[in-house]
mmCIF file of C-alpha atoms in Angstrom:
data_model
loop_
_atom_site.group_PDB
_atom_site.id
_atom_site.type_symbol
_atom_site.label_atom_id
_atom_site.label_comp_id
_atom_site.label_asym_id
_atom_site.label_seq_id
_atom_site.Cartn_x
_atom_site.Cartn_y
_atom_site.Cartn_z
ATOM 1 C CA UNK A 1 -4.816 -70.334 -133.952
ATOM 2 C CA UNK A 2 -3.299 -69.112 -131.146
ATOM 3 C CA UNK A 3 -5.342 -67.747 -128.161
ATOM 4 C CA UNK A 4 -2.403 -65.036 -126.801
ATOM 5 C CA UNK A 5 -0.386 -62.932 -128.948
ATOM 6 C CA UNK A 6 2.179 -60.447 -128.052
ATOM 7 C CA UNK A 7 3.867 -59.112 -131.431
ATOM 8 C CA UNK A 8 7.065 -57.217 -131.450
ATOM 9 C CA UNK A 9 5.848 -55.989 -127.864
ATOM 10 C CA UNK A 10 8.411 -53.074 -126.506
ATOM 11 C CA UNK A 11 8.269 -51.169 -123.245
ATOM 12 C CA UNK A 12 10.308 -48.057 -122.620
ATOM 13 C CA UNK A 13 9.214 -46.120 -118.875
ATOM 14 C CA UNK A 14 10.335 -42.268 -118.973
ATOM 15 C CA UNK A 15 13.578 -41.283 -118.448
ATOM 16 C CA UNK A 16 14.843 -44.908 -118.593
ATOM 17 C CA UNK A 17 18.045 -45.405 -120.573
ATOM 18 C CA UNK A 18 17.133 -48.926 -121.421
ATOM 19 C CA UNK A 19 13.861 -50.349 -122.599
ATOM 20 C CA UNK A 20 12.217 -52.896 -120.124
ATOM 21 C CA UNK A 21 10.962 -55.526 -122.393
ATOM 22 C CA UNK A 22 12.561 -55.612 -126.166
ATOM 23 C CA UNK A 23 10.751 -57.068 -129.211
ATOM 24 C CA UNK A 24 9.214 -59.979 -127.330
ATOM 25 C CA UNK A 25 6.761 -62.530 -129.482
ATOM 26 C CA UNK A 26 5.085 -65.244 -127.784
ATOM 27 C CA UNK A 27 1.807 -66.775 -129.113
ATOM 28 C CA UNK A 28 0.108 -68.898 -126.166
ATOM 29 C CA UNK A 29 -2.263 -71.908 -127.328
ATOM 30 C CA UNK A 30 -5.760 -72.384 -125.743
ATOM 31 C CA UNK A 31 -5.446 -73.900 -122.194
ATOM 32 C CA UNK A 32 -1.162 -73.778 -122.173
ATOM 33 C CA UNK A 33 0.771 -72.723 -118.712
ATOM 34 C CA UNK A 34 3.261 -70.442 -119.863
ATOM 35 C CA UNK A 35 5.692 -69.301 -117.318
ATOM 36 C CA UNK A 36 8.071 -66.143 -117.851
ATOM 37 C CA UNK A 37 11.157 -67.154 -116.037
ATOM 38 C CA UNK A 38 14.193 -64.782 -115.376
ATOM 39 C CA UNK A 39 16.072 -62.821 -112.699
ATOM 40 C CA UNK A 40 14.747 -59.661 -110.833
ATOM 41 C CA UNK A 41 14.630 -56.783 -113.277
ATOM 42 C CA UNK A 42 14.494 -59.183 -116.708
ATOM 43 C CA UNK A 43 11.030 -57.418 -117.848
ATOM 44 C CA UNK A 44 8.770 -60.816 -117.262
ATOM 45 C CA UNK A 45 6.628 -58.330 -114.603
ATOM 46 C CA UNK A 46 6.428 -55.634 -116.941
ATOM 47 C CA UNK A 47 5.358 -57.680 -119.753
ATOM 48 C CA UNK A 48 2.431 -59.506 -117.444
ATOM 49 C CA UNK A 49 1.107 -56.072 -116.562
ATOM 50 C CA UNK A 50 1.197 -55.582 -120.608
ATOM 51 C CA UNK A 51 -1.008 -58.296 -121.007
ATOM 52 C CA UNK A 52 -3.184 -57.329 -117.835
ATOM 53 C CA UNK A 53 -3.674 -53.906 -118.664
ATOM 54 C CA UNK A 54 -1.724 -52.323 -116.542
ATOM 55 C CA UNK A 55 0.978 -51.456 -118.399
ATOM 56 C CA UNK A 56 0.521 -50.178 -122.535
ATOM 57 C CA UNK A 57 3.712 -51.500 -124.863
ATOM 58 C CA UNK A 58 5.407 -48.188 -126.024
ATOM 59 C CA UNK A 59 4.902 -50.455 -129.239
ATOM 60 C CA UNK A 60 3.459 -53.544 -130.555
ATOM 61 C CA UNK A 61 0.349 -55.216 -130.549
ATOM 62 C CA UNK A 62 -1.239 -57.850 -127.699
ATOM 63 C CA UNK A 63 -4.224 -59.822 -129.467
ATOM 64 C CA UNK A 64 -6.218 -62.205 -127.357
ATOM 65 C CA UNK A 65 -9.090 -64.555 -128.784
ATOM 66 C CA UNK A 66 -8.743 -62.620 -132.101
ATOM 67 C CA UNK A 67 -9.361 -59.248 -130.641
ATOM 68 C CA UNK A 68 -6.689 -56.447 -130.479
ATOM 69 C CA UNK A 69 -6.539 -55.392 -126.535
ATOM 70 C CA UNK A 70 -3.512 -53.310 -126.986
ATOM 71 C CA UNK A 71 -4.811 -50.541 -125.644
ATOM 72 C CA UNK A 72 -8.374 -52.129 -123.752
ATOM 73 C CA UNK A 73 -8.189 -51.115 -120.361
ATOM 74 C CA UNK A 74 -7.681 -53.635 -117.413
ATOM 75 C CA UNK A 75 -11.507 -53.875 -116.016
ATOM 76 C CA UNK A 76 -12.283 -54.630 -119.990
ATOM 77 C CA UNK A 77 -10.079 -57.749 -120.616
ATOM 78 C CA UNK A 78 -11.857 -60.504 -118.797
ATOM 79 C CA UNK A 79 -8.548 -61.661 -117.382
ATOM 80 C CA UNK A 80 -7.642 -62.977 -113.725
ATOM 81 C CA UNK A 81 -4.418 -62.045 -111.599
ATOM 82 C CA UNK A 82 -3.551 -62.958 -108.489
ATOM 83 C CA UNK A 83 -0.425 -61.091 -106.917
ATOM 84 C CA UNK A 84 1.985 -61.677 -104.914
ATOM 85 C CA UNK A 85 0.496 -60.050 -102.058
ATOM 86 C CA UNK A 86 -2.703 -61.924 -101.952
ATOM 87 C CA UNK A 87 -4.085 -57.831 -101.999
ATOM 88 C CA UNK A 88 -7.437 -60.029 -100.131
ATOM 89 C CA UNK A 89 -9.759 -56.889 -98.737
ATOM 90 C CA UNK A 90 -8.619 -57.166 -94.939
ATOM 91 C CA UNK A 91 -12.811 -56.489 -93.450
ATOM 92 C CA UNK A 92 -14.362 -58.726 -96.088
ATOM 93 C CA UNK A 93 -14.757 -62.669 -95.117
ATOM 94 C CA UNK A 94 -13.576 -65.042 -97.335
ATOM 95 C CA UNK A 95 -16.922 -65.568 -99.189
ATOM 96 C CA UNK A 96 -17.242 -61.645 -99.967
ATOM 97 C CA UNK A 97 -13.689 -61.771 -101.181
ATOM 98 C CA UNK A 98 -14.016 -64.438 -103.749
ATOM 99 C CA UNK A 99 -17.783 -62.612 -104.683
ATOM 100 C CA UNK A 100 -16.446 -59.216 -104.724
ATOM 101 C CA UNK A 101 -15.513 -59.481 -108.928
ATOM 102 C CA UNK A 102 -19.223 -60.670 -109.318
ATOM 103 C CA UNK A 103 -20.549 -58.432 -106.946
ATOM 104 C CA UNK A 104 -19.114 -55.198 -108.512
ATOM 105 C CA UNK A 105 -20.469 -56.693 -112.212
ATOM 106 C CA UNK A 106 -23.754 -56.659 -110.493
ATOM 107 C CA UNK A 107 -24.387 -60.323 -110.921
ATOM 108 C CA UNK A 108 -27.501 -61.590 -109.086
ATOM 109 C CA UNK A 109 -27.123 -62.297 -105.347
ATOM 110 C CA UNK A 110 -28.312 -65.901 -106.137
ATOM 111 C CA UNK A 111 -25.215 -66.728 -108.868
ATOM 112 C CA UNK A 112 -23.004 -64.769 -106.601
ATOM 113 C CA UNK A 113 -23.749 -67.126 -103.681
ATOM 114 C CA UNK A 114 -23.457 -70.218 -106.260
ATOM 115 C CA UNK A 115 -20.014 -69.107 -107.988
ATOM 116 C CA UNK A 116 -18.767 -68.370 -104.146
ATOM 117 C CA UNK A 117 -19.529 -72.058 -102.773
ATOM 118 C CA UNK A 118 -18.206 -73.512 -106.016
ATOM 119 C CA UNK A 119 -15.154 -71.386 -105.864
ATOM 120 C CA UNK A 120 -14.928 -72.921 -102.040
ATOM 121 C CA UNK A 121 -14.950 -76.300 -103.031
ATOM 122 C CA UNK A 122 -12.198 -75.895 -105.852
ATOM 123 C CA UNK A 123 -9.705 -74.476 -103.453
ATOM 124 C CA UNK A 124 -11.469 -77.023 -100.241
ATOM 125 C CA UNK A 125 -11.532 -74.598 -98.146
ATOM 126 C CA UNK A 126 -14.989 -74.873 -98.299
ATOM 127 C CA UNK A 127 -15.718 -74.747 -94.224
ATOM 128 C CA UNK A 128 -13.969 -71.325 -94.167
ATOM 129 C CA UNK A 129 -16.175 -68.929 -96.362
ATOM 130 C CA UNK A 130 -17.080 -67.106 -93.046
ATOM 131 C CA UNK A 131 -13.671 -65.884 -91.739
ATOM 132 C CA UNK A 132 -11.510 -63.021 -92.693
ATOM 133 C CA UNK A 133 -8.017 -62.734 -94.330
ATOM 134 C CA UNK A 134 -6.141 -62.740 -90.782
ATOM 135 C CA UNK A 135 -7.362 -66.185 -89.211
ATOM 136 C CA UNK A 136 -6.136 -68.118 -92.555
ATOM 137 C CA UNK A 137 -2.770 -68.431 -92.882
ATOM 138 C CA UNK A 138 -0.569 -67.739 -95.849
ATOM 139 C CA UNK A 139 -1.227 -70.493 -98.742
ATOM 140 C CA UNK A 140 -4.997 -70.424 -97.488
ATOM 141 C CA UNK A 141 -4.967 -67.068 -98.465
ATOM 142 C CA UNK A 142 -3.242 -67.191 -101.470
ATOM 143 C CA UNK A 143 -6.159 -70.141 -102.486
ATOM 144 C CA UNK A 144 -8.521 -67.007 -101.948
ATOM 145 C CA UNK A 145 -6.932 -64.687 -104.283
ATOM 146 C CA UNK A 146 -7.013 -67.824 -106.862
ATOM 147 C CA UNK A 147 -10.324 -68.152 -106.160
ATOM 148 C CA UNK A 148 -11.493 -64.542 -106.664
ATOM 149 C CA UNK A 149 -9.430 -64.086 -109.369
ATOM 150 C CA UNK A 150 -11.021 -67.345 -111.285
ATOM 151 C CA UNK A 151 -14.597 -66.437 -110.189
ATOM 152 C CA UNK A 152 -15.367 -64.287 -112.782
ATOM 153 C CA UNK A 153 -14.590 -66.594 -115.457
ATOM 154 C CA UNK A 154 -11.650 -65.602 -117.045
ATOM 155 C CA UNK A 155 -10.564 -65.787 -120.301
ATOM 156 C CA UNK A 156 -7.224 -65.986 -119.219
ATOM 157 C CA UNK A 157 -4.978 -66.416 -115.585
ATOM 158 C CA UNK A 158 -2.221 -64.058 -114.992
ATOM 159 C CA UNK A 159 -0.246 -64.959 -111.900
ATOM 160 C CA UNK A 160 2.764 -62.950 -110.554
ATOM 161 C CA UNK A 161 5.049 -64.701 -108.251
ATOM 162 C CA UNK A 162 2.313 -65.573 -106.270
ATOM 163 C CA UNK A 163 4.305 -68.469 -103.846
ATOM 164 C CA UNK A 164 7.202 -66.426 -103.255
ATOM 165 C CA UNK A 165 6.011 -65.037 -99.429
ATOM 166 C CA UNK A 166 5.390 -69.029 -98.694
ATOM 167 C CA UNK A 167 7.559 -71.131 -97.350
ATOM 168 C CA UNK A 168 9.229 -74.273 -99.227
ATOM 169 C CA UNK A 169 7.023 -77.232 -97.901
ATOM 170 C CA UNK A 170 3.934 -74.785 -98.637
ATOM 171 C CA UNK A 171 5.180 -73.534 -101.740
ATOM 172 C CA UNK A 172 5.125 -76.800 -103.455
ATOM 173 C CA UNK A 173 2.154 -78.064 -102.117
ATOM 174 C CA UNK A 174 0.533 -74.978 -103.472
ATOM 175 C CA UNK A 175 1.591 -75.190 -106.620
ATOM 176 C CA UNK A 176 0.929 -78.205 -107.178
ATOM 177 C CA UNK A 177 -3.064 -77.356 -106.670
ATOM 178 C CA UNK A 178 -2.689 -74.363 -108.933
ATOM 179 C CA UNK A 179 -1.438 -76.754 -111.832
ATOM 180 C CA UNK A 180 -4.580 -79.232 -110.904
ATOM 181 C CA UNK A 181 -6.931 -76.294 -110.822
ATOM 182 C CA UNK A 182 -5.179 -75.111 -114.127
ATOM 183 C CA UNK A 183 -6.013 -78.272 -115.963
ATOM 184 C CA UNK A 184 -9.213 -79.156 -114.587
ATOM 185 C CA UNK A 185 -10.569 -75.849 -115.401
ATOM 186 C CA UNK A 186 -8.794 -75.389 -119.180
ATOM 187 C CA UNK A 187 -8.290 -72.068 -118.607
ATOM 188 C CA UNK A 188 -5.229 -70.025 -120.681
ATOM 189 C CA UNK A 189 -2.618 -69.355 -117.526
ATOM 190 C CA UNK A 190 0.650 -66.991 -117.499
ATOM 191 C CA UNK A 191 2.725 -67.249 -114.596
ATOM 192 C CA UNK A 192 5.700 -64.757 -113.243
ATOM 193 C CA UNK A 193 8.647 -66.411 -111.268
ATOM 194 C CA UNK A 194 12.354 -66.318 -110.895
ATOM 195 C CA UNK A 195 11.941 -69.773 -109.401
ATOM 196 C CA UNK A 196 14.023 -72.263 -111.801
ATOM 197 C CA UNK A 197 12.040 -75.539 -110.260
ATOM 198 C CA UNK A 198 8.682 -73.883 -110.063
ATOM 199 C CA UNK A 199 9.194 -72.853 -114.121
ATOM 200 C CA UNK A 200 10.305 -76.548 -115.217
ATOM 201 C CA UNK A 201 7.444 -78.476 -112.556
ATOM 202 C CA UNK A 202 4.400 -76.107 -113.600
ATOM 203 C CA UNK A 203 4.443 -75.148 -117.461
ATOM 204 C CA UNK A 204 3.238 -76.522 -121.018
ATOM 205 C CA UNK A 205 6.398 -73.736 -122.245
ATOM 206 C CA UNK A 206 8.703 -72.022 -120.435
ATOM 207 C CA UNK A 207 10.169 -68.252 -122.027
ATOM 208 C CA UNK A 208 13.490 -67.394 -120.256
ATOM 209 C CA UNK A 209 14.324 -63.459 -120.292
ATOM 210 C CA UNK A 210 17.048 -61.748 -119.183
ATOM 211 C CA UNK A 211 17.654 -57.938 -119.905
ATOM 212 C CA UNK A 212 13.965 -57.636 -121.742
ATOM 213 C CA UNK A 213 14.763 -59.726 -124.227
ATOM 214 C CA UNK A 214 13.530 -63.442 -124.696
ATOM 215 C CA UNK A 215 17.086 -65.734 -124.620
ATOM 216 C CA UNK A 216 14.677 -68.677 -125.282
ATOM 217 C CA UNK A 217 11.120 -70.526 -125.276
ATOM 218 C CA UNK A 218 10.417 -74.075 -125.291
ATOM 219 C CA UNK A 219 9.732 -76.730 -123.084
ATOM 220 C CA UNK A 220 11.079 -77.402 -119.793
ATOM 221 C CA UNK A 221 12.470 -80.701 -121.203
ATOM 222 C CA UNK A 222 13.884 -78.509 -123.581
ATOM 223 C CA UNK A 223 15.163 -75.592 -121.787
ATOM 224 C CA UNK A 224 17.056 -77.888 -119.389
ATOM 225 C CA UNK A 225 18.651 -79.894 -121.451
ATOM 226 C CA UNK A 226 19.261 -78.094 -124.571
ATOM 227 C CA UNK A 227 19.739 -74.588 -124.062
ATOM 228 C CA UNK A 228 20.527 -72.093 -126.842
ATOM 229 C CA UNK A 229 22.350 -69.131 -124.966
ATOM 230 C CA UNK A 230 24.961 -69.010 -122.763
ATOM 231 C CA UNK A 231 22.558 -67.624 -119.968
ATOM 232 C CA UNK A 232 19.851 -70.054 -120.109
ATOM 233 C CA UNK A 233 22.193 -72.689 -119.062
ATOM 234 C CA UNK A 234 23.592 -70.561 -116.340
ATOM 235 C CA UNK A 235 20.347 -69.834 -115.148
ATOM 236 C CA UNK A 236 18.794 -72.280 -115.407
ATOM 237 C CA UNK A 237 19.589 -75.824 -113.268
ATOM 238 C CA UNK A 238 23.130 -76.117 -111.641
ATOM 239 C CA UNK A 239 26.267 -76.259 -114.141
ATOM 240 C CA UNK A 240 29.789 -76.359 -114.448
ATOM 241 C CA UNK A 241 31.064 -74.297 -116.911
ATOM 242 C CA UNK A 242 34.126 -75.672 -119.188
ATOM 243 C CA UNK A 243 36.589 -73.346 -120.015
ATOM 244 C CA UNK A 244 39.004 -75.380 -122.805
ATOM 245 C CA UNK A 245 41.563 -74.222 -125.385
ATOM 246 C CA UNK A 246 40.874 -76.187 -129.195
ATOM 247 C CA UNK A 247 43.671 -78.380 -130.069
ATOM 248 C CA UNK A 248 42.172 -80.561 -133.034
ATOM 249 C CA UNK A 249 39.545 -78.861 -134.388
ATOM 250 C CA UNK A 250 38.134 -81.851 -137.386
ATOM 251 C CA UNK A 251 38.491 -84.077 -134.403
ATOM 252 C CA UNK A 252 37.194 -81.939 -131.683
ATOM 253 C CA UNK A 253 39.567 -82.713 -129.204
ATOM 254 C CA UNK A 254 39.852 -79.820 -126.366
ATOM 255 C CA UNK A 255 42.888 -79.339 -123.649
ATOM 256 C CA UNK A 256 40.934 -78.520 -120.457
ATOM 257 C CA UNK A 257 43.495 -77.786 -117.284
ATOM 258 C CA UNK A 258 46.009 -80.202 -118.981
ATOM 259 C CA UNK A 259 43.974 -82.876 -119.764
ATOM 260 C CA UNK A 260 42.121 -84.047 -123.331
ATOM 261 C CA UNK A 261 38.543 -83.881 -123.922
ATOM 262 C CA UNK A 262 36.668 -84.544 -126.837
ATOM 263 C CA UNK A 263 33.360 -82.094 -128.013
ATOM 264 C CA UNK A 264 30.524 -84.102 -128.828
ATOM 265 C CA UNK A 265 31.273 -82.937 -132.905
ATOM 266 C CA UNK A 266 34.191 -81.140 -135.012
ATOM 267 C CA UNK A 267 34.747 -77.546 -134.343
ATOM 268 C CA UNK A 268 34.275 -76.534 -138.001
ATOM 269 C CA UNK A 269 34.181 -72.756 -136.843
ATOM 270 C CA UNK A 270 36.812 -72.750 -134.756
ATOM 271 C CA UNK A 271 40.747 -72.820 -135.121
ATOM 272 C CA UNK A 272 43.624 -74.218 -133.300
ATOM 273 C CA UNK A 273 44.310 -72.471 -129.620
ATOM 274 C CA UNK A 274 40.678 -70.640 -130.033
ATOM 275 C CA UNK A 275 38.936 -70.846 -126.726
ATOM 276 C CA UNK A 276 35.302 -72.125 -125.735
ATOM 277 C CA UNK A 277 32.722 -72.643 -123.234
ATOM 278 C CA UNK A 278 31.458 -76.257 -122.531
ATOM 279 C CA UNK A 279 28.138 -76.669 -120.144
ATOM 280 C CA UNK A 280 28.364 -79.853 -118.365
ATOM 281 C CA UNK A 281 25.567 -80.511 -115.649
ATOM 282 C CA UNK A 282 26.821 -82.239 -112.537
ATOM 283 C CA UNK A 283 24.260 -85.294 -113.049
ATOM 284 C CA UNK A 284 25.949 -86.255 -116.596
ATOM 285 C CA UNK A 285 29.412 -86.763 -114.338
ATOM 286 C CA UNK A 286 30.029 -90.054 -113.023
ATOM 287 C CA UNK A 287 32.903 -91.442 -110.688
ATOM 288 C CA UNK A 288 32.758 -95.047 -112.659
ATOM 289 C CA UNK A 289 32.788 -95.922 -116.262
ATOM 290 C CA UNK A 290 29.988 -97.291 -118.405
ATOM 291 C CA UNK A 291 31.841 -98.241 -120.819
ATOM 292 C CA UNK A 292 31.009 -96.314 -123.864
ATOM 293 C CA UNK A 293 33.082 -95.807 -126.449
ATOM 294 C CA UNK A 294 32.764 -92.073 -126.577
ATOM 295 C CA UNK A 295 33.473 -91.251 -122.842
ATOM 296 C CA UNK A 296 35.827 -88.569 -121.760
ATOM 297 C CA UNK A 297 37.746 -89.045 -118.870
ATOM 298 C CA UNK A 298 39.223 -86.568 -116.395
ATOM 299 C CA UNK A 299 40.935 -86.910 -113.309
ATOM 300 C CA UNK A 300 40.978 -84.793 -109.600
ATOM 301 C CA UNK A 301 41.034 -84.322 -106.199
ATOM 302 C CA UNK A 302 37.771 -84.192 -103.927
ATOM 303 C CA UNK A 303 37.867 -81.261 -102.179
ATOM 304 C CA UNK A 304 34.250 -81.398 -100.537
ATOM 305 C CA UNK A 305 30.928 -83.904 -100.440
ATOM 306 C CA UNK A 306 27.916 -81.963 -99.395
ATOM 307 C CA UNK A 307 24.620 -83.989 -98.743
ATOM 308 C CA UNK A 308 21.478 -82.638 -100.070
ATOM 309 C CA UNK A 309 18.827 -84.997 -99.391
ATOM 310 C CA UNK A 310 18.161 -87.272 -102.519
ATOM 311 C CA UNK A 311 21.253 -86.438 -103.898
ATOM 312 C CA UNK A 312 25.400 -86.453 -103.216
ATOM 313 C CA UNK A 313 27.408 -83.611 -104.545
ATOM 314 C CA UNK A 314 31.036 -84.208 -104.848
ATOM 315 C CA UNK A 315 32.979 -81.031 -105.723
ATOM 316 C CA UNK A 316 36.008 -82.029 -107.290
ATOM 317 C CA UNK A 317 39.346 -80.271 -108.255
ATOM 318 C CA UNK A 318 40.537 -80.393 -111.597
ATOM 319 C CA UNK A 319 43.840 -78.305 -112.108
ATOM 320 C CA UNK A 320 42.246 -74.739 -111.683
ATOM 321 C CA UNK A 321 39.105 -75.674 -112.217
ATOM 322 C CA UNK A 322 35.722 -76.628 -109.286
ATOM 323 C CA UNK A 323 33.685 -79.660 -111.089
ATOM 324 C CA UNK A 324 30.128 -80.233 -109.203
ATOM 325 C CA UNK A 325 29.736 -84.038 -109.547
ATOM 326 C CA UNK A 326 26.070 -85.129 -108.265
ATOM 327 C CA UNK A 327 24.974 -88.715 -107.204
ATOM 328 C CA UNK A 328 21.461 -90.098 -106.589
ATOM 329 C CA UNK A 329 21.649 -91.019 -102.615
ATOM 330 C CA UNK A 330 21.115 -94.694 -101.492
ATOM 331 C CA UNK A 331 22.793 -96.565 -98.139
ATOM 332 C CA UNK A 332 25.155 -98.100 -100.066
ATOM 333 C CA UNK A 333 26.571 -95.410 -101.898
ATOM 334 C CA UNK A 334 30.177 -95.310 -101.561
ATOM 335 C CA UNK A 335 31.075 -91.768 -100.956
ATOM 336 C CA UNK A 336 34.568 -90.555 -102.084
ATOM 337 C CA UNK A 337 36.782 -88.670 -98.671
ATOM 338 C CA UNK A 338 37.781 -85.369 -99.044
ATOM 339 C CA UNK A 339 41.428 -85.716 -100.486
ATOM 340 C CA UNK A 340 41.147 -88.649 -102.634
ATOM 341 C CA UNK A 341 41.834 -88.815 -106.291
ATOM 342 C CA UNK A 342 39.321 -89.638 -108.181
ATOM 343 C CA UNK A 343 38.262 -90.520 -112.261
ATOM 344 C CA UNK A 344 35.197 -88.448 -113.859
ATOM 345 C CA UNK A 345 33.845 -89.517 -116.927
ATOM 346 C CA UNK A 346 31.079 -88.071 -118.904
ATOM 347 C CA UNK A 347 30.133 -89.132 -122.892
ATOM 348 C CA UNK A 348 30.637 -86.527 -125.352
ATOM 349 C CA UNK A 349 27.196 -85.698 -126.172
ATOM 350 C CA UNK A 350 26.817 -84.232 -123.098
ATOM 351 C CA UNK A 351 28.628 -81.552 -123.037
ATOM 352 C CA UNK A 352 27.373 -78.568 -124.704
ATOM 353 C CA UNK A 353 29.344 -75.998 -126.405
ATOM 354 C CA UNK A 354 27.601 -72.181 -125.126
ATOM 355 C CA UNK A 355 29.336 -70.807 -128.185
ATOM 356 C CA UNK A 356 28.590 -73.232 -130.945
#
């Protein structure tokens, strides 16, 4: 049984000609990471402060551990956030911070003082209890908010963008704890980002949404390399984007920019001279053969190699057309000039028809 629910959940704010979030269902196990992953304005906010509290669906019901909190008020949910803004009280130390949830539940000053040092220790920062929000610096604070926020024992984690005022190197080494904390604890965790590789390295299930509406939900495995809609593969990873006219549809052979291509199967829906959309990632491209029976093969001019660390990106010209080609880097790796010709294959399988 599932420990989350949201059921046909829909959010319309006054005066809006749109509604925010649109018939979204999710049911979240016991102990998943589920991150809601989408652009600025896709609803995945809106529908966290549904779940919080903060926010009541204009309609549909939110169930958690069997018990309908549709309309249960935040302070009554037994559920953790941390924000964005870390929102730490600025003339409390760290110690009162992380105690202040226990503290206003009148818990004993004894389990207060326990919950506090154990709270210290998850998030090592256990020298520290004594200071105040200013003399930590960003990700230390953002360990305090975690740490209030899980202090209290929550049912379940709600966390909303909370790594986007850190910098990169910070960033991942912060989320990285969060997952660790995440597991080690078992607790039921929702987390808010418009960050592609924070999405695929943190959750159990990742729900893509664009518009309010859910465009898909699955695993990041998943999500990558089989998306359903047209915009999770756009959004999701860098791709190039096939534009091809049909020629044999029972064979599946494509024209694209002059040249033949084959689709991975026959285009049974589709007729001669129909156009479609083929989503090729730059890592399936290759600048030698393998050998395969089923390879395409295209042909084109570099017209740029930009280094990015582990990996080589060769954008290359065919007819009208930008392909990204990327290569794992290595100091042997012979790296095309700009100008050259050059052969790309890819198999068949890997490209992915967005309209089939």
């Amino acid at each position: 049984m599932a420990f989350l629910e949201l059921t046909n959940v829909r959010k319309v704010f006054p005066n809006a000609t749109a509604a925010a979030v649109e018939d979204f269902n999710l049911a979240v196990q016991p102990g998943e990471f589920v991150s809601f992953l989408g652009p600025s304005g896709c609803g995945k906010t809106t529908t966290l402060r549904m779940v919080a509290g903060f926010e009541f669906p204009t309609s549909g019901r939110i169930t958690m551990d069997g018990k309908d909190i549709t309309g249960v008020r935040p302070n009554q949910r037994n559920i953790g956030m941390v924000f964005q803004s870390y929102a730490l009280f600025p003339n409390m130390t760290v110690a009162d911070n992380i105690g202040f949830g226990l503290s206003v539940a009148r818990a004993p000053k004894t389990e207060i003082k326990q919950r506090v040092a154990e709270m210290l220790a998850l998030i090592k920062l256990e020298q520290l209890g004594g200071r105040y929000p200013y003399q930590l610096s960003g990700g230390q604070q953002q360990r305090v908010a975690l740490a209030r926020a899980l202090s209290i024992r929550p049912q379940l984690l709600l966390l909303d963008e909370p790594l986007s005022a850190l910098d990169a190197k910070i960033r991942v080494s912060l989320r990285n704890e969060i997952r660790a904390i995440q597991r080690q604890l078992g607790i039921t965790t929702i987390y808010v980002t418009h960050d592609q590789e924070e999405a695929l390295s943190l959750s159990d299930r990742v729900v893509v949404m664009n518009q309010g509406v859910v465009e898909q939900v699955g695993p990041p495995f998943e999500i990558y390399n089989f998306p359903k809609t047209g915009f999770v593969a756009q959004f999701v990873g860098t791709l190039n984007a096939i534009t091809a006219t049909v020629q044999e549809p029972a064979t599946g052979l494509l024209n694209f920019s002059g040249q033949t291509i084959y689709a991975a199967q026959p285009l049974t829906n589709h007729r001669a001279g129909d156009t479609v959309k083929m989503a090729l990632r730059p890592e399936m491209i290759a600048p030698e053969s393998t050998g395969e029976p089923d390879e395409n093969r295209l042909t084109g001019v570099v017209e740029n190699v930009a280094f990015l660390g582990a990996v080589v990106r060769i954008h290359v010209r065919v007819g009208d057309s930008l392909l990204l080609v990327d290569e794992f880097n290595n100091p042997h790796l012979a790296v095309p000039a700009i100008g050259d010709a050059i052969t790309l294959y890819f198999r068949r399988e890997n490209g992915l028809l967005l309209d089939a």
